[in-house]
Amino acid sequence: MSVSQIDVTGPSARVADRAGRGRRTRRGREARWPAYVFLTPWMVGAVAVTLVPMAVSLYLSFTSYDMFSAPHWVGLRNYTEMLTDDPRFWRSVLTTLKYVVIAVPLKLALALGAALLLKRLSSRGRGFYRSAFYAPSLLGASMSIALVFRALFNDGGTVDRVLGTFGIHIGSWVGNPHLATYVVVLLTVWQFGAPMVIFLAGLQQISPELYEAAALDGAGPWRQFVSVTVPMLSPVVFFNLVLEMIQSFQVFTPAFVVSGGNGGPADSTLFYTLYLYERGFTASHMGYASAMAWLMLLAIAAVTAVMFKVSRSWVFYADEAE
Amino acid sequence: MNLTLRRRLPHAVALLALIALLYPLLWLLVTSVKPADEVVTSVDLWPRHFEWSNYGTALDGVSGVSVPRLLGNSLLISLGAVVGNVASCSLAAYAFARLRFRMRGPMFAFTVATLMLPQHVVLIPQYIIFNKLGMTNTYWPLVLPKFLAVEAFFVFLIVQFMRNLPRDLEEAARIDGCGPFRSFFHIILPLSRPALITTAIFSFIWSWNDFFAQMIYLFSPDKATITLALRNFVDQSSTSAYGPMFAMSVISVLPIVLFFLVFQRYLVQGMATSGLKS
């Protein structure tokens, strides 16, 4: 996976670095050890909090382990059981995929629409709405807001009553296996402010000259949007897409609250992380849960890799296009 | 006419969107002061009768642990996270942004890659380790890792910021015999204040909102945070306790709202820069 694409070192920074290096070699080598002093906490963290636990969980994924007796090696059994003999596992995969595929595009579309809208406001109005639209992104992950959404979509909740006045009687969304996931989707979409802020910053970086040139060539607003805004914004769209996708796979708190903590009703909100938690911490099948975690990592890596691959055909990097 | 409409339309749409967006928050506030019978029978946004005692009931807390105590527990964890992240991430970021050393590229690439790492892959071994160390049901598992610069997002954010600081000041300081340590503390750190404030606020809010890790590590009621208590409160009460439950919810989101109102400029700015140039 090409991490270099996310590397923040732009071409200009790289040139500056090279110039700096030239100057320094002329003046003699600078001591390198201070860097490692600054990096000590980071290195301890990388090893003890990330790398070693990763290795341990990979090992545990090939064992049966209940936290009380020593783990014992079972080879690929966790994986084969998961893939061939666990309908709840597949249920959780499908629920999560459905959620990601619906929530992420919806959230990003709304974010882009809002950014385009705010760009047309005066700078004072823009500042105000930018902050106001962003606020839900900070609150959305909290237990409180998850409880509010559950209550709003419950039997006799606001949504039920409002729909009722239009003659639509659905009752509780939270208790309905066909609709419960959408409460989590809506809670996610409600937080479109975070990607919107990134879109808006991206829009503001597009040089007005490009629009002027397009207008001179006789391009109307729609043509300008398609030929200037879309290609210039495509790296930001891609960044948001990858980021939101990775985050959505890991959604937990709203799923936990809406489902009442157990994936209900009828396992319809049994999100992947929820099932992982249940197998690992409620049922003490730590080996199985580790295998689930590694499968999730592989899935996210694979999806990200495919997205990077496909991105070459639609993402436009201005500084590479000369 | 056409012109004023075209100018006003975006404002009108934005205003409508804002009202829809804020509705759940408004609902939360109103429900927190509604008496039990009104919660079930009416969706009016204005209660006919204000039931302030909901807050009294909420303040009594859960399982004999009062709300001030629960807030204190949450505050302790969040402040620990703030101090840890700001200290450790700024140290690492300085090395990545301004110093030259072997393996810099791969090490930074590793940090960026961990942005994509799902927490669950390291969660179980971390739990086992902290359990072996006898640290479950303490705040150490929630705070200690923050002192080891493991939150890649913040390292990334501060690196971005430090890279854009002018090099002249350090060059001048170096000629005056100022080493990397004094450069860091006296020049770079003070100049990086905006990035550090952004890091501090996000650390606080994320830690405050966290539920998964707290649920796994903390199990005795007196160690519980406000988030955990809220969840237990839900389990213990029926819909008739909606009022007190949402009064407690209001109390639990209040610090985030206050932080947002005071620091919104840093938050929005930090979010915007983190996404650009990437």
Short mmCIF file of N, CA, C and O in Angstrom, two decimals, chain B residues 93-197:
data_model
loop_
_atom_site.label_atom_id
_atom_site.label_comp_id
_atom_site.label_asym_id
_atom_site.label_seq_id
_atom_site.Cartn_x
_atom_site.Cartn_y
_atom_site.Cartn_z
N ALA B 93 7.01 14.65 17.31
CA ALA B 93 6.77 15.46 16.12
C ALA B 93 7.98 16.34 15.81
O ALA B 93 8.35 16.52 14.65
N TYR B 94 8.61 16.87 16.85
CA TYR B 94 9.78 17.72 16.62
C TYR B 94 10.88 16.93 15.92
O TYR B 94 11.50 17.41 14.98
N ALA B 95 11.11 15.72 16.39
CA ALA B 95 12.14 14.89 15.75
C ALA B 95 11.79 14.65 14.28
O ALA B 95 12.63 14.80 13.40
N PHE B 96 10.53 14.32 14.01
CA PHE B 96 10.13 14.02 12.63
C PHE B 96 10.17 15.27 11.75
O PHE B 96 10.51 15.20 10.57
N ALA B 97 9.82 16.41 12.33
CA ALA B 97 9.69 17.61 11.50
C ALA B 97 11.02 18.32 11.31
O ALA B 97 11.27 18.89 10.26
N ARG B 98 11.89 18.31 12.32
CA ARG B 98 13.05 19.19 12.26
C ARG B 98 14.40 18.50 12.39
O ARG B 98 15.41 19.16 12.18
N LEU B 99 14.44 17.26 12.78
CA LEU B 99 15.75 16.63 12.99
C LEU B 99 15.99 15.58 11.92
O LEU B 99 15.08 15.10 11.26
N ARG B 100 17.26 15.25 11.76
CA ARG B 100 17.66 14.31 10.74
C ARG B 100 18.24 13.09 11.43
O ARG B 100 19.07 13.22 12.32
N PHE B 101 17.74 11.91 11.09
CA PHE B 101 18.27 10.70 11.72
C PHE B 101 17.97 9.50 10.84
O PHE B 101 17.11 9.56 9.95
N ARG B 102 18.70 8.45 11.11
CA ARG B 102 18.52 7.24 10.32
C ARG B 102 17.09 6.70 10.52
O ARG B 102 16.54 6.84 11.60
N MET B 103 16.52 6.12 9.50
CA MET B 103 15.19 5.49 9.58
C MET B 103 14.07 6.51 9.76
O MET B 103 12.96 6.14 10.14
N ARG B 104 14.34 7.78 9.52
CA ARG B 104 13.28 8.76 9.71
C ARG B 104 12.08 8.45 8.80
O ARG B 104 10.94 8.45 9.25
N GLY B 105 12.38 8.20 7.53
CA GLY B 105 11.30 7.92 6.58
C GLY B 105 10.44 6.74 7.00
O GLY B 105 9.22 6.88 7.17
N PRO B 106 11.07 5.56 7.20
CA PRO B 106 10.27 4.40 7.60
C PRO B 106 9.52 4.60 8.91
O PRO B 106 8.37 4.16 9.05
N MET B 107 10.17 5.29 9.87
CA MET B 107 9.50 5.48 11.16
C MET B 107 8.27 6.37 11.00
O MET B 107 7.23 6.12 11.61
N PHE B 108 8.41 7.41 10.18
CA PHE B 108 7.26 8.28 10.00
C PHE B 108 6.16 7.56 9.22
O PHE B 108 4.97 7.70 9.52
N ALA B 109 6.59 6.78 8.24
CA ALA B 109 5.61 5.99 7.46
C ALA B 109 4.85 5.04 8.40
O ALA B 109 3.64 4.86 8.25
N PHE B 110 5.56 4.49 9.37
CA PHE B 110 4.92 3.60 10.34
C PHE B 110 3.83 4.36 11.11
O PHE B 110 2.71 3.86 11.29
N THR B 111 4.17 5.56 11.57
CA THR B 111 3.18 6.36 12.29
C THR B 111 1.95 6.63 11.44
O THR B 111 0.81 6.49 11.89
N VAL B 112 2.20 6.99 10.17
CA VAL B 112 1.08 7.26 9.28
C VAL B 112 0.24 6.00 9.07
O VAL B 112 -1.00 6.05 9.08
N ALA B 113 0.93 4.86 8.95
CA ALA B 113 0.21 3.61 8.73
C ALA B 113 -0.67 3.26 9.93
O ALA B 113 -1.76 2.71 9.76
N THR B 114 -0.21 3.58 11.15
CA THR B 114 -1.02 3.23 12.32
C THR B 114 -2.31 4.04 12.38
O THR B 114 -3.23 3.68 13.11
N LEU B 115 -2.37 5.11 11.58
CA LEU B 115 -3.65 5.84 11.48
C LEU B 115 -4.76 4.91 10.99
O LEU B 115 -5.92 5.11 11.27
N MET B 116 -4.35 3.92 10.20
CA MET B 116 -5.34 3.02 9.60
C MET B 116 -5.54 1.75 10.42
O MET B 116 -6.38 0.93 10.08
N LEU B 117 -4.76 1.60 11.47
CA LEU B 117 -4.81 0.35 12.23
C LEU B 117 -6.06 0.32 13.10
O LEU B 117 -6.25 1.18 13.95
N PRO B 118 -6.93 -0.66 12.92
CA PRO B 118 -8.09 -0.72 13.81
C PRO B 118 -7.64 -1.07 15.24
O PRO B 118 -6.79 -1.94 15.44
N GLN B 119 -8.22 -0.35 16.19
CA GLN B 119 -7.85 -0.51 17.59
C GLN B 119 -7.95 -1.96 18.06
O GLN B 119 -7.22 -2.41 18.92
N HIS B 120 -8.89 -2.69 17.45
CA HIS B 120 -9.18 -4.03 17.95
C HIS B 120 -8.03 -5.00 17.81
O HIS B 120 -7.96 -5.99 18.52
N VAL B 121 -7.12 -4.69 16.86
CA VAL B 121 -6.00 -5.60 16.64
C VAL B 121 -5.05 -5.59 17.84
O VAL B 121 -4.44 -6.60 18.16
N VAL B 122 -4.93 -4.44 18.51
CA VAL B 122 -4.02 -4.37 19.65
C VAL B 122 -4.75 -4.44 20.99
O VAL B 122 -4.14 -4.60 22.04
N LEU B 123 -6.06 -4.36 20.91
CA LEU B 123 -6.86 -4.23 22.13
C LEU B 123 -6.74 -5.44 23.07
O LEU B 123 -6.51 -5.29 24.27
N ILE B 124 -6.89 -6.63 22.50
CA ILE B 124 -6.92 -7.83 23.34
C ILE B 124 -5.57 -8.07 24.03
O ILE B 124 -5.53 -8.25 25.24
N PRO B 125 -4.44 -8.04 23.26
CA PRO B 125 -3.16 -8.19 23.96
C PRO B 125 -2.92 -7.08 24.98
O PRO B 125 -2.40 -7.36 26.08
N GLN B 126 -3.30 -5.86 24.66
CA GLN B 126 -3.14 -4.78 25.64
C GLN B 126 -3.92 -5.11 26.91
O GLN B 126 -3.43 -4.93 28.03
N TYR B 127 -5.11 -5.60 26.72
CA TYR B 127 -5.93 -5.96 27.88
C TYR B 127 -5.26 -7.05 28.70
O TYR B 127 -5.19 -6.99 29.93
N ILE B 128 -4.72 -8.06 27.99
CA ILE B 128 -4.06 -9.16 28.69
C ILE B 128 -2.85 -8.65 29.47
O ILE B 128 -2.64 -9.02 30.63
N ILE B 129 -2.08 -7.76 28.82
CA ILE B 129 -0.89 -7.22 29.47
C ILE B 129 -1.26 -6.42 30.72
O ILE B 129 -0.71 -6.63 31.81
N PHE B 130 -2.22 -5.51 30.56
CA PHE B 130 -2.62 -4.69 31.71
C PHE B 130 -3.23 -5.55 32.82
O PHE B 130 -3.07 -5.27 34.00
N ASN B 131 -3.89 -6.63 32.42
CA ASN B 131 -4.46 -7.55 33.39
C ASN B 131 -3.36 -8.25 34.18
O ASN B 131 -3.41 -8.35 35.41
N LYS B 132 -2.32 -8.69 33.46
CA LYS B 132 -1.18 -9.36 34.11
C LYS B 132 -0.47 -8.41 35.05
O LYS B 132 0.06 -8.81 36.08
N LEU B 133 -0.43 -7.12 34.68
CA LEU B 133 0.24 -6.12 35.51
C LEU B 133 -0.64 -5.68 36.68
O LEU B 133 -0.24 -4.82 37.48
N GLY B 134 -1.83 -6.26 36.78
CA GLY B 134 -2.74 -5.89 37.86
C GLY B 134 -3.30 -4.49 37.72
O GLY B 134 -3.63 -3.84 38.70
N MET B 135 -3.36 -4.01 36.49
CA MET B 135 -3.78 -2.62 36.29
C MET B 135 -5.22 -2.49 35.81
O MET B 135 -5.66 -1.37 35.52
N THR B 136 -5.95 -3.60 35.69
CA THR B 136 -7.36 -3.42 35.33
C THR B 136 -8.07 -2.83 36.54
O THR B 136 -7.63 -2.98 37.68
N ASN B 137 -9.16 -2.15 36.23
CA ASN B 137 -9.89 -1.38 37.24
C ASN B 137 -9.06 -0.26 37.85
O ASN B 137 -9.28 0.16 38.98
N THR B 138 -8.03 0.19 37.10
CA THR B 138 -7.35 1.44 37.44
C THR B 138 -7.37 2.30 36.18
O THR B 138 -7.79 1.85 35.12
N TYR B 139 -6.90 3.55 36.31
CA TYR B 139 -6.92 4.43 35.14
C TYR B 139 -5.67 4.29 34.28
O TYR B 139 -5.57 4.90 33.23
N TRP B 140 -4.69 3.50 34.75
CA TRP B 140 -3.44 3.40 34.00
C TRP B 140 -3.62 2.96 32.54
O TRP B 140 -3.05 3.57 31.64
N PRO B 141 -4.42 1.92 32.27
CA PRO B 141 -4.54 1.51 30.85
C PRO B 141 -5.11 2.61 29.96
O PRO B 141 -4.85 2.63 28.76
N LEU B 142 -5.87 3.51 30.56
CA LEU B 142 -6.50 4.55 29.75
C LEU B 142 -5.59 5.76 29.57
O LEU B 142 -5.76 6.54 28.64
N VAL B 143 -4.61 5.91 30.48
CA VAL B 143 -3.79 7.12 30.45
C VAL B 143 -2.35 6.83 30.01
O VAL B 143 -1.77 7.57 29.20
N LEU B 144 -1.78 5.76 30.51
CA LEU B 144 -0.36 5.47 30.26
C LEU B 144 0.02 5.48 28.77
O LEU B 144 1.01 6.11 28.39
N PRO B 145 -0.75 4.80 27.88
CA PRO B 145 -0.36 4.79 26.46
C PRO B 145 -0.27 6.19 25.86
O PRO B 145 0.51 6.42 24.94
N LYS B 146 -1.05 7.13 26.40
CA LYS B 146 -1.04 8.49 25.84
C LYS B 146 0.33 9.15 26.05
O LYS B 146 0.68 10.09 25.36
N PHE B 147 1.07 8.68 27.04
CA PHE B 147 2.39 9.26 27.28
C PHE B 147 3.44 8.66 26.34
O PHE B 147 4.60 8.98 26.44
N LEU B 148 3.03 7.76 25.46
CA LEU B 148 3.97 7.09 24.57
C LEU B 148 3.69 7.43 23.10
O LEU B 148 4.04 6.68 22.20
N ALA B 149 3.06 8.57 22.86
CA ALA B 149 2.86 9.08 21.50
C ALA B 149 2.24 8.04 20.56
O ALA B 149 2.65 7.91 19.42
N VAL B 150 1.25 7.30 21.04
CA VAL B 150 0.65 6.29 20.18
C VAL B 150 -0.52 6.84 19.35
O VAL B 150 -1.01 6.17 18.47
N GLU B 151 -0.97 8.05 19.66
CA GLU B 151 -2.07 8.61 18.86
C GLU B 151 -1.47 9.32 17.64
O GLU B 151 -1.13 10.50 17.67
N ALA B 152 -1.37 8.56 16.56
CA ALA B 152 -0.67 9.03 15.37
C ALA B 152 -1.27 10.31 14.81
O ALA B 152 -0.55 11.15 14.28
N PHE B 153 -2.57 10.47 14.98
CA PHE B 153 -3.22 11.66 14.45
C PHE B 153 -2.57 12.94 14.98
O PHE B 153 -2.34 13.89 14.24
N PHE B 154 -2.25 12.93 16.26
CA PHE B 154 -1.68 14.13 16.88
C PHE B 154 -0.23 14.34 16.45
O PHE B 154 0.20 15.47 16.21
N VAL B 155 0.54 13.26 16.38
CA VAL B 155 1.92 13.37 15.90
C VAL B 155 1.90 14.02 14.51
O VAL B 155 2.61 14.98 14.23
N PHE B 156 1.03 13.49 13.67
CA PHE B 156 0.84 13.95 12.31
C PHE B 156 0.48 15.44 12.27
O PHE B 156 1.07 16.23 11.55
N LEU B 157 -0.49 15.80 13.09
CA LEU B 157 -0.97 17.19 13.15
C LEU B 157 0.16 18.15 13.54
O LEU B 157 0.35 19.20 12.92
N ILE B 158 0.93 17.78 14.56
CA ILE B 158 1.98 18.68 15.04
C ILE B 158 3.14 18.73 14.04
O ILE B 158 3.72 19.78 13.81
N VAL B 159 3.46 17.57 13.42
CA VAL B 159 4.50 17.55 12.39
C VAL B 159 4.15 18.53 11.28
O VAL B 159 4.97 19.34 10.85
N GLN B 160 2.91 18.46 10.81
CA GLN B 160 2.45 19.36 9.76
C GLN B 160 2.72 20.80 10.14
O GLN B 160 3.18 21.60 9.34
N PHE B 161 2.37 21.12 11.37
CA PHE B 161 2.48 22.51 11.82
C PHE B 161 3.94 22.92 11.93
O PHE B 161 4.35 23.98 11.45
N MET B 162 4.76 22.05 12.54
CA MET B 162 6.16 22.42 12.77
C MET B 162 6.93 22.55 11.46
O MET B 162 7.83 23.36 11.34
N ARG B 163 6.53 21.75 10.47
CA ARG B 163 7.23 21.82 9.18
C ARG B 163 7.08 23.18 8.53
O ARG B 163 7.92 23.61 7.76
N ASN B 164 5.98 23.85 8.83
CA ASN B 164 5.73 25.14 8.20
C ASN B 164 6.32 26.32 8.95
O ASN B 164 6.19 27.45 8.52
N LEU B 165 6.96 26.05 10.10
CA LEU B 165 7.59 27.15 10.83
C LEU B 165 8.88 27.54 10.12
O LEU B 165 9.57 26.68 9.59
N PRO B 166 9.22 28.83 10.09
CA PRO B 166 10.46 29.24 9.41
C PRO B 166 11.69 28.66 10.08
O PRO B 166 11.74 28.55 11.31
N ARG B 167 12.68 28.30 9.27
CA ARG B 167 13.88 27.69 9.82
C ARG B 167 14.89 28.73 10.31
O ARG B 167 15.81 28.39 11.05
N ASP B 168 14.69 29.98 9.91
CA ASP B 168 15.68 31.02 10.22
C ASP B 168 15.98 31.13 11.71
O ASP B 168 17.13 31.24 12.12
N LEU B 169 14.89 31.08 12.52
CA LEU B 169 15.07 31.27 13.95
C LEU B 169 16.00 30.22 14.54
O LEU B 169 16.90 30.53 15.32
N GLU B 170 15.75 28.96 14.14
CA GLU B 170 16.61 27.89 14.66
C GLU B 170 18.04 28.04 14.18
O GLU B 170 18.98 27.80 14.92
N GLU B 171 18.17 28.41 12.89
CA GLU B 171 19.52 28.58 12.33
C GLU B 171 20.27 29.63 13.14
O GLU B 171 21.42 29.42 13.53
N ALA B 172 19.59 30.74 13.40
CA ALA B 172 20.21 31.81 14.17
C ALA B 172 20.59 31.32 15.56
O ALA B 172 21.69 31.57 16.05
N ALA B 173 19.66 30.56 16.17
CA ALA B 173 19.92 30.06 17.51
C ALA B 173 21.10 29.09 17.52
O ALA B 173 21.92 29.08 18.44
N ARG B 174 21.18 28.28 16.44
CA ARG B 174 22.26 27.31 16.37
C ARG B 174 23.62 28.00 16.28
O ARG B 174 24.58 27.59 16.91
N ILE B 175 23.65 29.08 15.51
CA ILE B 175 24.90 29.82 15.40
C ILE B 175 25.29 30.39 16.76
O ILE B 175 26.45 30.45 17.12
N ASP B 176 24.27 30.74 17.56
CA ASP B 176 24.55 31.22 18.91
C ASP B 176 24.84 30.07 19.88
O ASP B 176 24.88 30.28 21.09
N GLY B 177 24.95 28.86 19.37
CA GLY B 177 25.32 27.72 20.21
C GLY B 177 24.14 27.06 20.89
O GLY B 177 24.27 26.41 21.93
N CYS B 178 22.97 27.20 20.33
CA CYS B 178 21.77 26.65 20.93
C CYS B 178 21.50 25.27 20.34
O CYS B 178 21.30 25.14 19.13
N GLY B 179 21.52 24.22 21.16
CA GLY B 179 21.33 22.86 20.67
C GLY B 179 19.86 22.55 20.41
O GLY B 179 19.00 23.39 20.65
N PRO B 180 19.57 21.32 19.94
CA PRO B 180 18.19 20.96 19.63
C PRO B 180 17.25 21.03 20.83
O PRO B 180 16.07 21.31 20.66
N PHE B 181 17.78 20.79 22.02
CA PHE B 181 16.89 20.78 23.19
C PHE B 181 16.40 22.18 23.51
O PHE B 181 15.21 22.41 23.74
N ARG B 182 17.36 23.13 23.52
CA ARG B 182 16.92 24.50 23.81
C ARG B 182 16.10 25.05 22.67
O ARG B 182 15.15 25.80 22.88
N SER B 183 16.46 24.70 21.44
CA SER B 183 15.64 25.11 20.29
C SER B 183 14.21 24.66 20.46
O SER B 183 13.26 25.41 20.23
N PHE B 184 14.07 23.41 20.87
CA PHE B 184 12.73 22.83 21.02
C PHE B 184 11.93 23.59 22.08
O PHE B 184 10.83 24.05 21.83
N PHE B 185 12.53 23.73 23.26
CA PHE B 185 11.76 24.32 24.36
C PHE B 185 11.55 25.82 24.22
O PHE B 185 10.50 26.33 24.60
N HIS B 186 12.57 26.51 23.66
CA HIS B 186 12.47 27.97 23.66
C HIS B 186 11.96 28.56 22.36
O HIS B 186 11.47 29.67 22.33
N ILE B 187 12.09 27.81 21.26
CA ILE B 187 11.67 28.37 19.97
C ILE B 187 10.46 27.62 19.40
O ILE B 187 9.39 28.18 19.20
N ILE B 188 10.65 26.33 19.16
CA ILE B 188 9.62 25.58 18.43
C ILE B 188 8.34 25.40 19.25
O ILE B 188 7.24 25.61 18.76
N LEU B 189 8.51 25.00 20.51
CA LEU B 189 7.32 24.72 21.32
C LEU B 189 6.42 25.95 21.48
O LEU B 189 5.21 25.85 21.23
N PRO B 190 7.00 27.11 21.86
CA PRO B 190 6.13 28.29 21.96
C PRO B 190 5.45 28.64 20.64
O PRO B 190 4.27 29.02 20.62
N LEU B 191 6.17 28.47 19.52
CA LEU B 191 5.57 28.81 18.23
C LEU B 191 4.49 27.82 17.82
O LEU B 191 3.62 28.13 17.01
N SER B 192 4.55 26.62 18.36
CA SER B 192 3.59 25.58 17.97
C SER B 192 2.31 25.61 18.79
O SER B 192 1.51 24.67 18.73
N ARG B 193 2.14 26.64 19.58
CA ARG B 193 0.99 26.69 20.47
C ARG B 193 -0.35 26.33 19.83
O ARG B 193 -1.10 25.53 20.39
N PRO B 194 -0.66 26.88 18.66
CA PRO B 194 -1.97 26.52 18.07
C PRO B 194 -2.14 25.01 17.88
O PRO B 194 -3.19 24.46 18.22
N ALA B 195 -1.09 24.35 17.38
CA ALA B 195 -1.19 22.90 17.16
C ALA B 195 -1.31 22.16 18.48
O ALA B 195 -2.03 21.16 18.59
N LEU B 196 -0.62 22.65 19.51
CA LEU B 196 -0.68 21.98 20.81
C LEU B 196 -2.06 22.16 21.44
O LEU B 196 -2.58 21.24 22.08
N ILE B 197 -2.63 23.34 21.25
CA ILE B 197 -3.98 23.57 21.80
C ILE B 197 -4.98 22.64 21.10
O ILE B 197 -5.82 22.02 21.76
#
